[in-house]
């Protein structure tokens, strides 16, 4: 072998070693969420929040873990809010992409379908999913967004105090695991505060014409129609069609934010007065910064779900640093469990849920009560974590 060939061989060995070192310094983060179609208003918040948090770390030089610094690489797959596609996405992330940290899924059906995969493969999963079953008997799964169970009683209490004339309620929810579980919690909370439940309806997420079951509900003359976890664009359609049919009562939506989409679908006049659960103060300067970052990944408007997954990703990255490892997920989950109280975008976050779920893997966050006025979301009260 001549000198030129020896130098070339030595250079190739050096480049190969450098490439290997570089590969070891990339930490892959997975996302499984509804990125298109019904529910994507929320699903893109899962993806956007994760990517913004990762970008913030990368722009600052990377995630320092022990004596190494990692560039964060987010790989996202669409589950279309469906269990089968959720399993396919999670399988690809775990088996093909070798990911140990996944944010999502969003929906309960998809979440329950991937739950055993996360647990068996010791994958840290930061999920949404409104079903209580998601957190039953888990070690590696944490829920980083409040569910109906965490927000409904503070919201119904506010309605009771501020709308004493309301006596009867009808509840409308999606016909899937998310809707079944959240509607059950809604009905229990309203009954706890003395309301008469005069109707409950379930609809397929692809539905756009709601006149038949709105008519059935209106026969019962409810003072309030609760829209529960109905996607915001669909909620707006229901409001519009109910108003056009002559419904004069109050609407509330205690489950999943999205006032811009509600107003766009319902129209300003019809949407006005609707009581909404508000996940975040959209007038806050930190929220406005997040919106600017979000526009780099998706077209606006940004849904407030983005806040929770931005904070959830930040909590995960802090836990990885505290654990000092990107491989040992047992150490990471212990560090994640100990990472609160954590200062999130909208206030202090803490883990809770022991009484309801049997563990403290459920995030507890401030609850904002909103009312739609002149097409805008106006926060009328902030209820902090007790």
Tab-separated table of N, CA and C in Angstrom, residues 85-200:
chain	number	residue	atom	x	y	z
A	85	UNK	N	-53.722	2.891	13.722
A	85	UNK	CA	-52.630	3.722	13.228
A	85	UNK	C	-51.709	4.155	14.367
A	86	UNK	N	-52.267	4.264	15.583
A	86	UNK	CA	-51.429	4.553	16.741
A	86	UNK	C	-50.451	3.429	17.012
A	87	UNK	N	-50.921	2.188	16.917
A	87	UNK	CA	-50.063	1.023	17.113
A	87	UNK	C	-48.979	0.972	16.045
A	88	UNK	N	-49.376	1.239	14.797
A	88	UNK	CA	-48.412	1.223	13.699
A	88	UNK	C	-47.330	2.280	13.905
A	89	UNK	N	-47.752	3.481	14.336
A	89	UNK	CA	-46.791	4.572	14.556
A	89	UNK	C	-45.849	4.246	15.708
A	90	UNK	N	-46.406	3.752	16.814
A	90	UNK	CA	-45.577	3.426	17.974
A	90	UNK	C	-44.623	2.279	17.665
A	91	UNK	N	-45.089	1.289	16.916
A	91	UNK	CA	-44.232	0.160	16.525
A	91	UNK	C	-43.047	0.644	15.704
A	92	UNK	N	-43.323	1.543	14.788
A	92	UNK	CA	-42.247	2.075	13.941
A	92	UNK	C	-41.226	2.860	14.764
A	93	UNK	N	-41.723	3.665	15.696
A	93	UNK	CA	-40.811	4.445	16.532
A	93	UNK	C	-39.942	3.545	17.409
A	94	UNK	N	-40.563	2.526	18.016
A	94	UNK	CA	-39.844	1.680	18.971
A	94	UNK	C	-38.907	0.694	18.274
A	95	UNK	N	-39.419	0.015	17.229
A	95	UNK	CA	-38.652	-1.060	16.613
A	95	UNK	C	-37.718	-0.585	15.506
A	96	UNK	N	-38.163	0.403	14.741
A	96	UNK	CA	-37.344	0.859	13.617
A	96	UNK	C	-36.467	2.054	13.997
A	97	UNK	N	-37.059	3.027	14.668
A	97	UNK	CA	-36.316	4.241	15.002
A	97	UNK	C	-35.584	4.152	16.339
A	98	UNK	N	-35.864	3.086	17.101
A	98	UNK	CA	-35.174	2.844	18.381
A	98	UNK	C	-35.371	4.000	19.368
A	99	UNK	N	-36.581	4.521	19.410
A	99	UNK	CA	-36.906	5.648	20.289
A	99	UNK	C	-37.292	5.139	21.671
A	100	UNK	N	-36.810	5.813	22.709
A	100	UNK	CA	-37.124	5.441	24.089
A	100	UNK	C	-38.033	6.462	24.779
A	101	UNK	N	-38.306	7.590	24.087
A	101	UNK	CA	-39.119	8.657	24.672
A	101	UNK	C	-40.131	9.124	23.628
A	102	UNK	N	-41.434	8.980	23.947
A	102	UNK	CA	-42.492	9.315	22.983
A	102	UNK	C	-43.505	10.252	23.631
A	103	UNK	N	-43.870	11.308	22.910
A	103	UNK	CA	-44.953	12.185	23.333
A	103	UNK	C	-46.180	11.863	22.492
A	104	UNK	N	-47.321	11.642	23.164
A	104	UNK	CA	-48.536	11.190	22.518
A	104	UNK	C	-48.716	9.701	22.792
A	105	UNK	N	-49.859	9.138	22.377
A	105	UNK	CA	-50.882	9.712	21.528
A	105	UNK	C	-51.784	10.747	22.232
A	106	UNK	N	-52.698	11.251	21.396
A	106	UNK	CA	-53.668	12.232	21.841
A	106	UNK	C	-54.963	11.578	22.304
A	107	UNK	N	-55.534	10.687	21.489
A	107	UNK	CA	-56.836	10.085	21.782
A	107	UNK	C	-56.744	8.865	22.674
A	108	UNK	N	-57.846	8.584	23.368
A	108	UNK	CA	-57.874	7.466	24.310
A	108	UNK	C	-57.761	6.112	23.625
A	109	UNK	N	-58.450	5.933	22.494
A	109	UNK	CA	-58.396	4.642	21.802
A	109	UNK	C	-56.963	4.321	21.385
A	110	UNK	N	-56.305	5.294	20.803
A	110	UNK	CA	-54.912	5.107	20.388
A	110	UNK	C	-54.006	4.922	21.600
A	111	UNK	N	-54.260	5.700	22.657
A	111	UNK	CA	-53.444	5.597	23.860
A	111	UNK	C	-53.523	4.235	24.516
A	112	UNK	N	-54.736	3.712	24.659
A	112	UNK	CA	-54.903	2.391	25.275
A	112	UNK	C	-54.281	1.300	24.408
A	113	UNK	N	-54.309	1.502	23.102
A	113	UNK	CA	-53.738	0.492	22.201
A	113	UNK	C	-52.217	0.414	22.329
A	114	UNK	N	-51.558	1.560	22.562
A	114	UNK	CA	-50.089	1.548	22.647
A	114	UNK	C	-49.585	1.391	24.080
A	115	UNK	N	-50.473	1.492	25.040
A	115	UNK	CA	-50.081	1.413	26.453
A	115	UNK	C	-49.214	0.187	26.754
A	116	UNK	N	-49.639	-1.035	26.383
A	116	UNK	CA	-48.789	-2.200	26.696
A	116	UNK	C	-47.445	-2.163	25.975
A	117	UNK	N	-47.383	-1.531	24.823
A	117	UNK	CA	-46.117	-1.433	24.091
A	117	UNK	C	-45.136	-0.554	24.846
A	118	UNK	N	-45.611	0.583	25.352
A	118	UNK	CA	-44.751	1.468	26.127
A	118	UNK	C	-44.232	0.759	27.375
A	119	UNK	N	-45.142	0.097	28.059
A	119	UNK	CA	-44.767	-0.542	29.319
A	119	UNK	C	-43.797	-1.704	29.095
A	120	UNK	N	-44.091	-2.559	28.128
A	120	UNK	CA	-43.251	-3.729	27.892
A	120	UNK	C	-41.850	-3.356	27.398
A	121	UNK	N	-41.767	-2.266	26.630
A	121	UNK	CA	-40.479	-1.842	26.074
A	121	UNK	C	-39.796	-0.786	26.935
A	122	UNK	N	-40.389	-0.482	28.103
A	122	UNK	CA	-39.843	0.523	29.026
A	122	UNK	C	-39.610	1.864	28.320
A	123	UNK	N	-40.594	2.244	27.512
A	123	UNK	CA	-40.566	3.518	26.808
A	123	UNK	C	-41.282	4.568	27.662
A	124	UNK	N	-40.636	5.698	27.884
A	124	UNK	CA	-41.287	6.787	28.603
A	124	UNK	C	-42.321	7.413	27.674
A	125	UNK	N	-43.590	7.366	28.063
A	125	UNK	CA	-44.660	7.928	27.247
A	125	UNK	C	-45.322	9.102	27.951
A	126	UNK	N	-45.302	10.261	27.327
A	126	UNK	CA	-46.000	11.442	27.841
A	126	UNK	C	-47.235	11.625	26.976
A	127	UNK	N	-48.405	11.333	27.538
A	127	UNK	CA	-49.622	11.204	26.733
A	127	UNK	C	-50.639	12.286	27.089
A	128	UNK	N	-51.698	12.315	26.270
A	128	UNK	CA	-52.900	13.053	26.628
A	128	UNK	C	-53.920	12.018	27.081
A	129	UNK	N	-54.832	11.599	26.237
A	129	UNK	CA	-55.865	10.588	26.510
A	129	UNK	C	-56.698	10.912	27.746
A	130	UNK	N	-58.009	10.996	27.578
A	130	UNK	CA	-58.896	11.368	28.686
A	130	UNK	C	-59.368	10.166	29.509
A	131	UNK	N	-59.120	8.953	29.060
A	131	UNK	CA	-59.622	7.803	29.807
A	131	UNK	C	-58.837	7.564	31.098
A	132	UNK	N	-59.530	7.323	32.216
A	132	UNK	CA	-58.824	6.999	33.470
A	132	UNK	C	-57.975	5.744	33.356
A	133	UNK	N	-58.366	4.825	32.460
A	133	UNK	CA	-57.644	3.569	32.325
A	133	UNK	C	-56.212	3.747	31.823
A	134	UNK	N	-55.918	4.883	31.239
A	134	UNK	CA	-54.581	5.091	30.680
A	134	UNK	C	-53.513	5.058	31.754
A	135	UNK	N	-53.845	5.508	32.952
A	135	UNK	CA	-52.848	5.572	34.029
A	135	UNK	C	-52.954	4.424	35.023
A	136	UNK	N	-53.843	3.488	34.783
A	136	UNK	CA	-53.976	2.345	35.683
A	136	UNK	C	-52.811	1.376	35.479
A	137	UNK	N	-52.127	1.046	36.570
A	137	UNK	CA	-51.063	0.024	36.548
A	137	UNK	C	-49.964	0.363	35.533
A	138	UNK	N	-49.436	1.576	35.614
A	138	UNK	CA	-48.354	1.963	34.711
A	138	UNK	C	-47.112	2.364	35.499
A	139	UNK	N	-45.979	2.204	34.865
A	139	UNK	CA	-44.704	2.650	35.418
A	139	UNK	C	-44.043	3.720	34.555
A	140	UNK	N	-44.231	3.613	33.236
A	140	UNK	CA	-43.475	4.457	32.315
A	140	UNK	C	-44.319	5.515	31.623
A	141	UNK	N	-45.612	5.537	31.901
A	141	UNK	CA	-46.521	6.473	31.242
A	141	UNK	C	-46.922	7.587	32.206
A	142	UNK	N	-46.842	8.824	31.721
A	142	UNK	CA	-47.260	10.003	32.471
A	142	UNK	C	-48.221	10.808	31.577
A	143	UNK	N	-49.234	11.406	32.204
A	143	UNK	CA	-50.156	12.238	31.426
A	143	UNK	C	-49.850	13.703	31.705
A	144	UNK	N	-49.512	14.447	30.639
A	144	UNK	CA	-49.028	15.810	30.818
A	144	UNK	C	-50.082	16.862	30.490
A	145	UNK	N	-51.341	16.438	30.456
A	145	UNK	CA	-52.419	17.382	30.201
A	145	UNK	C	-53.593	17.049	31.112
A	146	UNK	N	-54.202	18.043	31.756
A	146	UNK	CA	-55.354	17.756	32.623
A	146	UNK	C	-56.500	17.170	31.807
A	147	UNK	N	-57.216	16.226	32.391
A	147	UNK	CA	-58.363	15.621	31.729
A	147	UNK	C	-59.651	16.194	32.310
A	148	UNK	N	-60.764	15.694	31.797
A	148	UNK	CA	-62.062	16.111	32.326
A	148	UNK	C	-62.106	15.946	33.835
A	149	UNK	N	-61.543	14.869	34.350
A	149	UNK	CA	-61.578	14.600	35.790
A	149	UNK	C	-60.896	15.688	36.602
A	150	UNK	N	-59.866	16.327	36.015
A	150	UNK	CA	-59.141	17.372	36.739
A	150	UNK	C	-59.784	18.755	36.590
A	151	UNK	N	-60.493	18.994	35.493
A	151	UNK	CA	-60.980	20.351	35.234
A	151	UNK	C	-62.479	20.535	35.421
A	152	UNK	N	-63.251	19.431	35.390
A	152	UNK	CA	-64.703	19.611	35.312
A	152	UNK	C	-65.303	20.202	36.592
A	153	UNK	N	-64.873	19.755	37.767
A	153	UNK	CA	-65.493	20.270	38.981
A	153	UNK	C	-65.217	21.753	39.213
A	154	UNK	N	-63.962	22.241	39.027
A	154	UNK	CA	-63.763	23.691	39.149
A	154	UNK	C	-64.610	24.485	38.153
A	155	UNK	N	-64.748	23.965	36.934
A	155	UNK	CA	-65.534	24.667	35.919
A	155	UNK	C	-67.027	24.666	36.247
A	156	UNK	N	-67.564	23.512	36.648
A	156	UNK	CA	-68.992	23.439	36.977
A	156	UNK	C	-69.295	24.276	38.213
A	157	UNK	N	-68.375	24.295	39.159
A	157	UNK	CA	-68.546	25.141	40.340
A	157	UNK	C	-68.668	26.611	39.933
A	158	UNK	N	-67.856	27.034	38.972
A	158	UNK	CA	-67.927	28.421	38.500
A	158	UNK	C	-69.282	28.699	37.842
A	159	UNK	N	-69.754	27.754	37.008
A	159	UNK	CA	-71.055	27.919	36.357
A	159	UNK	C	-72.161	28.027	37.407
A	160	UNK	N	-72.084	27.192	38.431
A	160	UNK	CA	-73.091	27.200	39.500
A	160	UNK	C	-73.150	28.567	40.183
A	161	UNK	N	-71.986	29.139	40.438
A	161	UNK	CA	-71.922	30.426	41.134
A	161	UNK	C	-72.322	31.596	40.246
A	162	UNK	N	-72.026	31.502	38.971
A	162	UNK	CA	-72.221	32.652	38.089
A	162	UNK	C	-73.450	32.563	37.191
A	163	UNK	N	-74.073	31.397	37.115
A	163	UNK	CA	-75.312	31.223	36.346
A	163	UNK	C	-76.316	30.441	37.197
A	164	UNK	N	-76.792	31.042	38.275
A	164	UNK	CA	-77.676	30.320	39.203
A	164	UNK	C	-79.023	29.943	38.602
A	165	UNK	N	-79.376	30.517	37.461
A	165	UNK	CA	-80.656	30.217	36.819
A	165	UNK	C	-80.651	28.887	36.075
A	166	UNK	N	-79.468	28.330	35.821
A	166	UNK	CA	-79.376	27.076	35.068
A	166	UNK	C	-79.691	25.893	35.980
A	167	UNK	N	-80.615	25.057	35.533
A	167	UNK	CA	-81.038	23.897	36.330
A	167	UNK	C	-80.846	22.573	35.590
A	168	UNK	N	-80.935	22.594	34.247
A	168	UNK	CA	-80.894	21.345	33.478
A	168	UNK	C	-79.802	21.396	32.416
A	169	UNK	N	-79.224	20.224	32.136
A	169	UNK	CA	-78.061	20.131	31.254
A	169	UNK	C	-78.208	18.942	30.304
A	170	UNK	N	-77.788	19.147	29.051
A	170	UNK	CA	-77.613	18.047	28.100
A	170	UNK	C	-76.142	18.008	27.707
A	171	UNK	N	-75.600	16.814	27.494
A	171	UNK	CA	-74.173	16.640	27.215
A	171	UNK	C	-73.995	15.976	25.851
A	172	UNK	N	-73.128	16.569	25.028
A	172	UNK	CA	-72.822	16.046	23.695
A	172	UNK	C	-71.338	15.693	23.636
A	173	UNK	N	-71.021	14.465	23.208
A	173	UNK	CA	-69.633	13.993	23.217
A	173	UNK	C	-69.357	13.128	21.991
A	174	UNK	N	-68.068	12.989	21.606
A	174	UNK	CA	-67.713	12.072	20.515
A	174	UNK	C	-67.985	10.621	20.910
A	175	UNK	N	-68.339	9.820	19.911
A	175	UNK	CA	-68.646	8.410	20.145
A	175	UNK	C	-67.381	7.567	20.023
A	176	UNK	N	-66.500	7.703	21.025
A	176	UNK	CA	-65.293	6.889	21.095
A	176	UNK	C	-64.842	6.856	22.553
A	177	UNK	N	-63.713	6.208	22.801
A	177	UNK	CA	-63.279	6.028	24.189
A	177	UNK	C	-63.128	7.370	24.905
A	178	UNK	N	-62.579	8.360	24.207
A	178	UNK	CA	-62.430	9.678	24.814
A	178	UNK	C	-63.787	10.235	25.229
A	179	UNK	N	-64.749	10.188	24.314
A	179	UNK	CA	-66.068	10.730	24.597
A	179	UNK	C	-66.813	9.966	25.676
A	180	UNK	N	-66.713	8.629	25.657
A	180	UNK	CA	-67.415	7.837	26.673
A	180	UNK	C	-66.921	8.184	28.075
A	181	UNK	N	-65.603	8.217	28.214
A	181	UNK	CA	-65.038	8.477	29.541
A	181	UNK	C	-65.295	9.911	30.002
A	182	UNK	N	-65.108	10.870	29.098
A	182	UNK	CA	-65.288	12.264	29.505
A	182	UNK	C	-66.758	12.567	29.772
A	183	UNK	N	-67.667	11.995	28.979
A	183	UNK	CA	-69.089	12.244	29.226
A	183	UNK	C	-69.516	11.698	30.586
A	184	UNK	N	-68.990	10.544	30.938
A	184	UNK	CA	-69.288	9.966	32.254
A	184	UNK	C	-68.846	10.914	33.369
A	185	UNK	N	-67.644	11.491	33.230
A	185	UNK	CA	-67.138	12.427	34.234
A	185	UNK	C	-67.946	13.716	34.248
A	186	UNK	N	-68.354	14.177	33.066
A	186	UNK	CA	-69.173	15.389	32.982
A	186	UNK	C	-70.501	15.207	33.712
A	187	UNK	N	-71.178	14.117	33.400
A	187	UNK	CA	-72.489	13.868	34.007
A	187	UNK	C	-72.369	13.751	35.521
A	188	UNK	N	-71.343	13.044	35.998
A	188	UNK	CA	-71.147	12.881	37.443
A	188	UNK	C	-70.931	14.229	38.122
A	189	UNK	N	-70.132	15.106	37.486
A	189	UNK	CA	-69.838	16.412	38.085
A	189	UNK	C	-71.074	17.304	38.110
A	190	UNK	N	-71.806	17.353	37.004
A	190	UNK	CA	-73.011	18.188	36.967
A	190	UNK	C	-74.051	17.687	37.971
A	191	UNK	N	-74.182	16.378	38.079
A	191	UNK	CA	-75.120	15.831	39.066
A	191	UNK	C	-74.667	16.149	40.490
A	192	UNK	N	-73.363	16.107	40.725
A	192	UNK	CA	-72.825	16.423	42.052
A	192	UNK	C	-73.211	17.831	42.475
A	193	UNK	N	-73.282	18.741	41.514
A	193	UNK	CA	-73.639	20.129	41.821
A	193	UNK	C	-75.137	20.392	41.691
A	194	UNK	N	-75.922	19.326	41.584
A	194	UNK	CA	-77.378	19.457	41.670
A	194	UNK	C	-78.103	19.697	40.367
A	195	UNK	N	-77.439	19.497	39.233
A	195	UNK	CA	-78.093	19.723	37.947
A	195	UNK	C	-78.867	18.488	37.507
A	196	UNK	N	-79.933	18.729	36.747
A	196	UNK	CA	-80.737	17.653	36.174
A	196	UNK	C	-80.210	17.361	34.770
A	197	UNK	N	-79.728	16.143	34.537
A	197	UNK	CA	-79.227	15.756	33.220
A	197	UNK	C	-80.417	15.284	32.382
A	198	UNK	N	-80.807	16.086	31.391
A	198	UNK	CA	-82.017	15.784	30.619
A	198	UNK	C	-81.710	15.124	29.279
A	199	UNK	N	-80.437	15.002	28.939
A	199	UNK	CA	-80.100	14.357	27.682
A	199	UNK	C	-78.608	14.148	27.535
A	200	UNK	N	-78.242	13.113	26.780
A	200	UNK	CA	-76.832	12.866	26.451
A	200	UNK	C	-76.790	12.259	25.060
